[in-house]
Short mmCIF file of C-alpha atoms and ligand atoms in Angstrom, two decimals:
data_model
loop_
_atom_site.label_atom_id
_atom_site.label_comp_id
_atom_site.label_asym_id
_atom_site.label_seq_id
_atom_site.Cartn_x
_atom_site.Cartn_y
_atom_site.Cartn_z
CA MET A 1390 77.55 114.12 64.77
CA ASN A 1391 75.98 110.99 66.29
CA THR A 1392 75.06 112.01 69.85
CA THR A 1393 72.40 109.32 70.32
CA PHE A 1394 74.47 107.57 72.99
CA LEU A 1395 74.93 110.76 75.04
CA GLN A 1396 71.23 111.64 74.73
CA ALA A 1397 70.18 108.19 75.94
CA CYS A 1398 72.58 108.47 78.90
CA ARG A 1399 70.76 111.65 79.92
CA GLY A 1400 67.32 110.12 79.42
CA GLU A 1401 66.59 112.45 76.49
CA PRO A 1402 64.46 111.33 73.52
CA VAL A 1403 66.37 109.51 70.75
CA ASP A 1404 65.58 108.45 67.16
CA TYR A 1405 66.80 104.92 67.87
CA THR A 1406 68.40 103.00 70.72
CA PRO A 1407 72.20 103.45 70.72
CA VAL A 1408 74.41 100.40 71.12
CA TRP A 1409 78.03 99.62 71.97
CA MET A 1410 79.73 96.53 73.38
CA MET A 1411 82.01 96.13 76.35
CA ARG A 1412 85.40 94.86 75.11
CA GLN A 1413 84.43 95.90 71.59
CA ALA A 1414 88.05 96.85 70.90
CA GLY A 1415 89.38 93.34 71.12
CA ARG A 1416 90.24 89.88 70.05
CA TYR A 1417 87.07 88.87 68.18
CA LEU A 1418 88.23 91.22 65.38
CA PRO A 1419 90.94 89.92 62.98
CA GLU A 1420 91.91 93.58 62.46
CA TYR A 1421 92.69 93.81 66.20
CA HIS A 1422 95.08 90.86 65.96
CA THR A 1423 96.88 92.53 63.06
CA VAL A 1424 97.75 95.54 65.24
CA ARG A 1425 98.24 93.45 68.38
CA SER A 1426 100.82 91.21 66.64
CA LYS A 1427 103.22 94.16 66.64
CA TYR A 1428 103.05 94.89 70.40
CA THR A 1429 102.60 93.28 73.78
CA PHE A 1430 99.21 94.11 75.28
CA LEU A 1431 100.62 96.69 77.71
CA ASP A 1432 102.84 98.29 75.05
CA MET A 1433 99.78 98.65 72.88
CA CYS A 1434 97.97 100.41 75.78
CA LYS A 1435 100.96 102.74 76.07
CA THR A 1436 101.22 103.55 72.35
CA PRO A 1437 98.52 106.16 71.64
CA GLU A 1438 98.50 105.59 67.85
CA ALA A 1439 97.93 101.84 68.29
CA ALA A 1440 95.37 102.29 71.07
CA ALA A 1441 93.51 104.82 68.94
CA GLU A 1442 93.55 102.56 65.90
CA VAL A 1443 91.94 99.58 67.67
CA THR A 1444 89.50 101.88 69.50
CA ILE A 1445 88.12 103.05 66.15
CA GLN A 1446 87.95 99.58 64.55
CA PRO A 1447 84.54 98.58 65.96
CA VAL A 1448 83.09 101.99 65.04
CA ASP A 1449 84.02 101.45 61.38
CA LEU A 1450 83.56 97.66 61.19
CA ILE A 1451 80.55 97.01 63.46
CA GLY A 1452 78.75 100.35 63.43
CA VAL A 1453 78.52 100.96 67.19
CA ASP A 1454 77.26 104.34 68.48
CA ALA A 1455 80.15 104.98 70.88
CA ALA A 1456 83.87 104.26 71.01
CA ILE A 1457 85.47 103.05 74.24
CA LEU A 1458 89.11 103.83 74.75
CA PHE A 1459 91.37 100.80 74.34
CA SER A 1460 93.20 100.48 77.65
CA ASP A 1461 92.84 98.43 80.83
CA ILE A 1462 91.53 99.03 84.33
CA LEU A 1463 94.86 97.80 85.75
CA VAL A 1464 96.94 100.72 84.47
CA ILE A 1465 95.93 102.55 87.67
CA PRO A 1466 97.46 99.99 90.07
CA GLU A 1467 100.56 99.98 87.88
CA ALA A 1468 100.80 103.79 87.98
CA MET A 1469 100.43 103.60 91.78
CA GLY A 1470 103.60 101.55 91.86
CA ALA A 1471 102.45 97.91 91.69
CA PRO A 1472 104.39 96.24 88.84
CA LEU A 1473 101.98 94.68 86.32
CA GLU A 1474 102.53 91.89 83.83
CA PHE A 1475 100.18 90.35 81.30
CA HIS A 1476 101.01 86.72 80.62
CA GLU A 1477 99.77 85.52 77.22
CA ASN A 1478 96.53 83.57 77.68
CA ARG A 1479 96.72 83.79 81.47
CA GLY A 1480 95.67 87.34 82.08
CA PRO A 1481 97.07 89.95 84.46
CA VAL A 1482 99.69 89.20 87.13
CA PHE A 1483 100.95 91.41 89.96
CA PRO A 1484 104.23 89.73 90.96
CA GLU A 1485 104.42 91.90 94.10
CA PRO A 1486 100.90 91.67 95.55
CA VAL A 1487 99.76 94.32 98.05
CA ARG A 1488 99.04 92.47 101.28
CA ASP A 1489 100.57 94.37 104.19
CA GLN A 1490 101.03 97.84 105.65
CA ALA A 1491 104.45 98.37 104.06
CA ALA A 1492 103.12 97.49 100.61
CA VAL A 1493 100.15 99.87 100.99
CA ASP A 1494 102.43 102.66 102.26
CA ARG A 1495 104.70 102.26 99.23
CA LEU A 1496 101.84 102.99 96.81
CA ILE A 1497 101.57 106.54 95.48
CA VAL A 1498 98.61 108.59 94.29
CA PRO A 1499 99.91 109.27 90.79
CA ASP A 1500 99.65 112.51 88.86
CA PRO A 1501 97.73 111.23 85.81
CA GLU A 1502 99.45 113.47 83.26
CA ASP A 1503 102.81 112.30 84.62
CA LYS A 1504 102.26 108.54 85.05
CA LEU A 1505 99.32 107.94 82.72
CA GLY A 1506 100.04 110.56 80.08
CA TYR A 1507 99.77 107.90 77.38
CA VAL A 1508 96.06 107.48 78.19
CA MET A 1509 95.36 111.20 77.92
CA ALA A 1510 97.42 111.33 74.69
CA ALA A 1511 95.30 108.50 73.24
CA ILE A 1512 92.10 110.35 74.22
CA ARG A 1513 93.27 113.60 72.59
CA LEU A 1514 94.31 111.74 69.45
CA LEU A 1515 91.01 109.86 69.34
CA ARG A 1516 88.91 112.98 69.62
CA LYS A 1517 90.75 114.27 66.56
CA GLU A 1518 90.51 111.03 64.61
CA LEU A 1519 86.89 110.33 65.52
CA ALA A 1520 86.06 113.87 64.39
CA ASN A 1521 82.80 113.73 66.35
CA LYS A 1522 81.61 110.66 64.41
CA VAL A 1523 80.64 109.02 67.72
CA PRO A 1524 81.31 109.96 71.36
CA LEU A 1525 84.36 108.57 73.16
CA ILE A 1526 83.93 106.71 76.46
CA GLY A 1527 86.75 106.73 79.01
CA PHE A 1528 86.83 104.35 81.97
CA ALA A 1529 88.43 103.11 85.15
CA GLY A 1530 88.04 100.10 87.39
CA ALA A 1531 86.04 100.48 90.60
CA PRO A 1532 88.30 100.55 93.67
CA PHE A 1533 87.09 97.18 94.98
CA THR A 1534 87.66 95.43 91.64
CA ASN A 1535 91.13 96.94 91.21
CA ALA A 1536 91.96 96.04 94.83
CA THR A 1537 91.14 92.36 94.21
CA TYR A 1538 93.82 92.17 91.51
CA MET A 1539 96.37 94.01 93.66
CA ILE A 1540 95.74 91.86 96.74
CA GLU A 1541 95.29 88.47 95.03
CA GLY A 1542 98.17 89.11 92.62
CA GLY A 1543 95.94 88.45 89.62
CA SER A 1544 92.59 86.88 88.83
CA SER A 1545 90.95 84.86 91.58
CA LYS A 1546 88.35 82.17 92.15
CA ASN A 1547 87.08 82.88 95.68
CA PHE A 1548 88.81 86.17 96.57
CA PHE A 1549 90.09 84.66 99.81
CA LEU A 1550 92.96 87.09 100.34
CA THR A 1551 90.82 90.14 99.54
CA LYS A 1552 88.11 89.07 101.98
CA LYS A 1553 90.73 88.09 104.53
CA MET A 1554 92.04 91.68 104.48
CA MET A 1555 88.49 93.10 104.61
CA TYR A 1556 87.57 90.98 107.64
CA THR A 1557 90.84 90.72 109.58
CA ALA A 1558 92.55 94.02 108.71
CA PRO A 1559 89.74 96.45 107.85
CA GLU A 1560 91.89 99.53 108.52
CA LEU A 1561 94.56 98.36 106.13
CA TYR A 1562 91.89 97.51 103.56
CA GLY A 1563 90.42 101.01 104.03
CA ARG A 1564 93.80 102.69 103.55
CA LEU A 1565 94.40 100.73 100.34
CA LEU A 1566 90.94 101.54 99.01
CA ASP A 1567 91.32 105.22 99.94
CA LYS A 1568 94.52 105.41 97.89
CA ILE A 1569 92.97 103.68 94.89
CA THR A 1570 89.92 105.95 95.17
CA GLU A 1571 91.99 109.16 95.25
CA SER A 1572 94.03 107.94 92.28
CA THR A 1573 90.89 107.08 90.32
CA ILE A 1574 89.30 110.49 90.96
CA LEU A 1575 92.36 112.28 89.54
CA TYR A 1576 92.55 109.81 86.66
CA LEU A 1577 88.91 110.18 85.58
CA LYS A 1578 89.05 113.97 85.93
CA ALA A 1579 92.10 113.96 83.64
CA GLN A 1580 90.30 111.75 81.10
CA ALA A 1581 87.34 114.13 81.01
CA ALA A 1582 89.69 117.11 80.67
CA ALA A 1583 91.47 115.36 77.78
CA GLY A 1584 88.14 114.90 75.98
CA ALA A 1585 86.39 111.72 77.19
CA GLN A 1586 82.65 112.35 76.66
CA ALA A 1587 81.35 109.74 79.10
CA LEU A 1588 83.05 107.72 81.85
CA GLN A 1589 82.32 104.14 82.85
CA ILE A 1590 83.37 102.60 86.16
CA PHE A 1591 83.82 98.82 85.84
CA ASP A 1592 83.07 96.85 89.03
CA SER A 1593 83.63 93.45 87.49
CA TRP A 1594 83.79 91.57 90.81
CA ALA A 1595 81.15 93.44 92.86
CA GLY A 1596 78.90 90.38 92.54
CA VAL A 1597 81.14 88.23 94.74
CA LEU A 1598 80.21 90.34 97.77
CA ALA A 1599 77.27 89.86 100.13
CA PRO A 1600 74.97 92.90 100.01
CA ARG A 1601 76.16 93.89 103.47
CA ASP A 1602 79.80 93.77 102.42
CA PHE A 1603 79.12 95.58 99.15
CA ALA A 1604 77.61 98.36 101.29
CA GLU A 1605 80.69 98.60 103.51
CA PHE A 1606 83.64 97.60 101.35
CA ALA A 1607 82.83 98.56 97.75
CA LEU A 1608 79.99 101.02 97.15
CA PRO A 1609 81.16 103.94 99.35
CA TYR A 1610 84.36 104.29 97.32
CA VAL A 1611 82.46 104.45 94.02
CA LYS A 1612 80.11 106.99 95.59
CA ARG A 1613 83.10 109.09 96.61
CA ILE A 1614 84.47 109.03 93.04
CA ILE A 1615 81.15 110.08 91.52
CA SER A 1616 80.56 112.87 94.07
CA ALA A 1617 84.08 114.19 93.57
CA LEU A 1618 83.68 114.24 89.79
CA LYS A 1619 80.29 115.96 89.94
CA GLU A 1620 81.46 118.45 92.57
CA SER A 1621 84.46 119.43 90.47
CA GLY A 1622 82.20 120.19 87.52
CA VAL A 1623 82.83 117.12 85.36
CA ASP A 1624 79.55 117.08 83.45
CA VAL A 1625 79.89 114.01 81.21
CA PRO A 1626 77.53 111.06 81.83
CA LEU A 1627 78.84 108.64 84.46
CA ILE A 1628 78.09 104.93 84.07
CA TYR A 1629 78.46 102.40 86.87
CA PHE A 1630 78.63 98.73 85.85
CA ALA A 1631 78.51 96.26 88.74
CA ASN A 1632 78.87 92.87 87.14
CA ASN A 1633 76.61 90.17 88.60
CA GLY A 1634 74.96 93.00 90.50
CA ALA A 1635 71.23 92.33 90.11
CA THR A 1636 70.90 91.70 93.84
CA LEU A 1637 72.78 94.93 94.58
CA LEU A 1638 70.61 97.27 92.51
CA GLU A 1639 68.77 98.80 95.48
CA GLN A 1640 72.20 99.97 96.61
CA SER A 1641 73.72 100.76 93.21
CA LYS A 1642 70.89 103.15 92.41
CA THR A 1643 72.12 105.39 95.26
CA VAL A 1644 75.66 105.68 93.87
CA GLY A 1645 74.95 108.88 91.92
CA ALA A 1646 75.54 107.48 88.42
CA ASP A 1647 73.57 108.75 85.42
CA VAL A 1648 73.52 105.24 83.96
CA LEU A 1649 73.65 101.79 85.53
CA GLY A 1650 75.09 98.94 83.47
CA LEU A 1651 73.46 95.53 83.89
CA ASP A 1652 74.45 91.98 83.16
CA TRP A 1653 71.95 89.47 81.72
CA ARG A 1654 70.84 87.94 85.01
CA ILE A 1655 67.96 90.40 85.42
CA ASN A 1656 65.34 91.67 82.97
CA LEU A 1657 65.62 95.38 82.18
CA ASP A 1658 61.99 96.13 83.00
CA GLU A 1659 62.42 94.55 86.42
CA ALA A 1660 65.61 96.54 86.95
CA ALA A 1661 63.84 99.75 85.87
CA LYS A 1662 61.20 99.13 88.52
CA ILE A 1663 63.87 98.86 91.22
CA VAL A 1664 65.95 101.78 89.98
CA GLY A 1665 63.07 104.21 89.38
CA PRO A 1666 63.13 107.43 87.36
CA GLY A 1667 66.13 109.60 86.56
CA ILE A 1668 68.62 106.81 85.85
CA ALA A 1669 69.23 105.26 82.42
CA LEU A 1670 70.00 101.56 82.00
CA GLN A 1671 72.66 99.95 79.84
CA GLY A 1672 72.63 96.32 78.75
CA ASN A 1673 72.11 93.44 78.73
CA LEU A 1674 72.38 90.59 76.20
CA ASP A 1675 74.29 87.50 77.34
CA PRO A 1676 77.52 87.70 75.27
CA CYS A 1677 77.12 84.01 74.41
CA ALA A 1678 73.70 84.73 72.87
CA LEU A 1679 75.63 86.24 69.95
CA LEU A 1680 76.07 82.61 68.85
CA LEU A 1681 72.31 82.23 68.22
CA PRO A 1682 71.02 81.98 64.65
CA HIS A 1683 69.83 85.34 63.31
CA ASP A 1684 66.10 84.81 63.88
CA LYS A 1685 66.61 83.80 67.53
CA LEU A 1686 69.18 86.52 68.14
CA GLU A 1687 66.81 89.11 66.70
CA GLU A 1688 64.07 87.85 69.03
CA ARG A 1689 66.40 88.42 72.02
CA VAL A 1690 67.29 91.90 70.80
CA ALA A 1691 63.61 92.76 70.36
CA ARG A 1692 62.78 91.55 73.87
CA ILE A 1693 65.56 93.60 75.46
CA LEU A 1694 64.49 96.71 73.49
CA GLU A 1695 60.92 96.18 74.68
CA GLN A 1696 62.00 95.80 78.32
CA GLY A 1697 64.33 98.79 77.97
CA LYS A 1698 61.36 101.05 77.30
CA ALA A 1699 60.59 100.85 81.01
CA ALA A 1700 63.81 102.75 81.80
CA ASP A 1701 64.49 106.49 81.71
CA GLY A 1702 66.87 105.98 78.78
CA HIS A 1703 68.27 102.73 77.39
CA ILE A 1704 71.67 102.06 75.88
CA PHE A 1705 71.88 98.59 74.35
CA ASN A 1706 74.99 96.62 75.31
CA LEU A 1707 76.09 93.12 76.15
CA GLY A 1708 75.79 91.98 79.77
CA HIS A 1709 79.60 91.69 79.89
CA GLY A 1710 82.49 91.81 77.43
CA ILE A 1711 82.27 90.31 73.95
CA LEU A 1712 84.17 87.01 73.81
CA PRO A 1713 87.11 86.39 71.45
CA GLU A 1714 85.27 83.42 69.91
CA ILE A 1715 82.35 85.51 68.56
CA PRO A 1716 82.25 85.95 64.77
CA PRO A 1717 82.28 89.71 64.01
CA GLU A 1718 79.37 89.23 61.55
CA GLN A 1719 77.19 88.20 64.50
CA ALA A 1720 78.09 91.39 66.41
CA LYS A 1721 77.32 93.42 63.29
CA PHE A 1722 73.97 91.66 62.90
CA MET A 1723 73.09 92.48 66.51
CA VAL A 1724 74.03 96.15 66.14
CA ASP A 1725 72.03 96.47 62.90
CA ALA A 1726 69.06 94.72 64.54
CA VAL A 1727 69.13 97.13 67.49
CA HIS A 1728 69.06 100.08 65.10
CA ARG A 1729 66.41 98.62 62.78
CA LEU A 1730 64.03 97.42 65.50
CA SER A 1731 64.26 100.52 67.70
CA ARG A 1732 63.94 103.24 65.06
CA ARG A 1733 61.04 105.60 65.83
CA ALA A 1734 59.10 106.44 62.67
O1 CP3 B 736 85.92 97.57 76.26
C1 CP3 B 736 86.86 97.81 75.50
O2 CP3 B 736 86.91 97.41 74.31
C2 CP3 B 736 87.96 98.70 75.98
C3 CP3 B 736 89.13 98.04 76.43
C4 CP3 B 736 89.13 97.26 77.73
C5 CP3 B 736 90.03 96.20 77.95
N1 CP3 B 736 89.93 95.83 79.26
C6 CP3 B 736 90.93 95.63 76.95
C7 CP3 B 736 91.56 94.32 77.18
C8 CP3 B 736 88.43 97.47 78.91
C9 CP3 B 736 87.31 98.45 79.21
C10 CP3 B 736 88.96 96.56 79.88
C11 CP3 B 736 88.53 96.54 81.28
C12 CP3 B 736 88.99 95.46 82.14
N2 CP3 B 736 90.22 94.88 82.21
C13 CP3 B 736 88.20 94.89 83.15
C14 CP3 B 736 86.79 95.30 83.49
C15 CP3 B 736 85.80 94.81 82.52
C16 CP3 B 736 85.51 93.35 82.61
O3 CP3 B 736 85.75 92.67 81.62
O4 CP3 B 736 84.99 92.93 83.65
C17 CP3 B 736 88.97 93.91 83.80
C18 CP3 B 736 88.52 93.01 84.94
C19 CP3 B 736 90.26 93.94 83.20
C20 CP3 B 736 91.45 93.13 83.58
C21 CP3 B 736 91.90 92.28 82.47
N3 CP3 B 736 92.46 92.73 81.30
C22 CP3 B 736 91.85 90.87 82.41
C23 CP3 B 736 91.26 89.99 83.50
C24 CP3 B 736 92.39 90.51 81.18
C25 CP3 B 736 92.67 89.12 80.70
C26 CP3 B 736 91.45 88.32 80.50
C27 CP3 B 736 91.07 88.33 79.07
O5 CP3 B 736 89.92 88.67 78.76
O6 CP3 B 736 91.94 87.94 78.30
C28 CP3 B 736 92.74 91.67 80.48
C29 CP3 B 736 93.32 91.75 79.13
C30 CP3 B 736 92.63 92.59 78.12
N4 CP3 B 736 92.05 93.81 78.35
C31 CP3 B 736 92.50 92.29 76.74
C32 CP3 B 736 91.84 93.38 76.14
C33 CP3 B 736 91.50 93.57 74.69
C34 CP3 B 736 93.07 91.07 76.04
C35 CP3 B 736 94.49 91.38 75.77
C36 CP3 B 736 95.07 90.70 74.57
O7 CP3 B 736 95.00 91.25 73.46
O8 CP3 B 736 95.67 89.62 74.77
#
């Protein structure tokens, strides 16, 4: 069994640096498109056999050291009662955005086995099919990031409506975030119970907040999730990824996570200095750097591995999701380079 990823998360010694890629189960793989052509994106999320199949693809094809469940952060808002649509090539849409008291009151805190049973079924199936080859990572969106989609009605440029609610209706914002937080706690507990061996919280939009607002409107909810999980005895490594969060690290290090994920805008050794001992780091190659010729790409990999030595545990990853345009051979070259260059005697 390859437990290198789990050991690195806990800051334990490893034979080589483990590597996986955010969005590794996705559109850069022709094999993904073959499965995807038979389903809509959401139907694929809700069909455990299909979700399991594309989850395993990068393990077999690219050689990563962990599998991440194929799903989406937005299944939680949907389970809470906000209808969700994915429009081809336009991303997620909430046709009934959550912008007032009545809309917040209508949302439920779903029983995960009832409303999100397909996720737990996929996890159980994956644990069987992976047969301990590599660990399985489960995930959820951070409350702030999920809230932006629910309030804006989809992706956003300047997050005007989200910030408008934060600033002009803070109580309403708080009630919405409380509901998302409670739902996420139950959801992540259920994932761990179903067999997820690590859990990542994606805060993709944290970086649009001023440090002061991150402290008030985003971080406390993530803290609450992590405390609740730890208090209830969930003992899998917890990873917090705040995208574009280099300027928020002083705060993120207090969130209680075992691992902090980093984008490419900060060097790992600098981040390690800020974060201090007891927390592993995950990252942080610019996804576009996968387009570099092999010699230059290898140089980048080597530099990140070197900087990662400053941390109490390093998991190699991209600084954000792999892009659909990336040739799979380049991803494979990167993964092989991480293994080759980091191997201890
Ligand atoms: O990492 C993995 O391989 C696991 C699967 C995964 C997906 N989405 C699959 C997906 C994970 C972990 C996510 C998380 C997610 N989803 C985030 C947080 C991570 C991040 O990237 O910041 C966010 C913000 C979303 C919301 C979302 N889902 C958007 C904005 C989009 C459309 C934009 C895009 O990249 O096309 C999606 C769709 C989506 N989620 C796809 C995949 C493979 C593409 C769907 C397709 O096949 O058409």
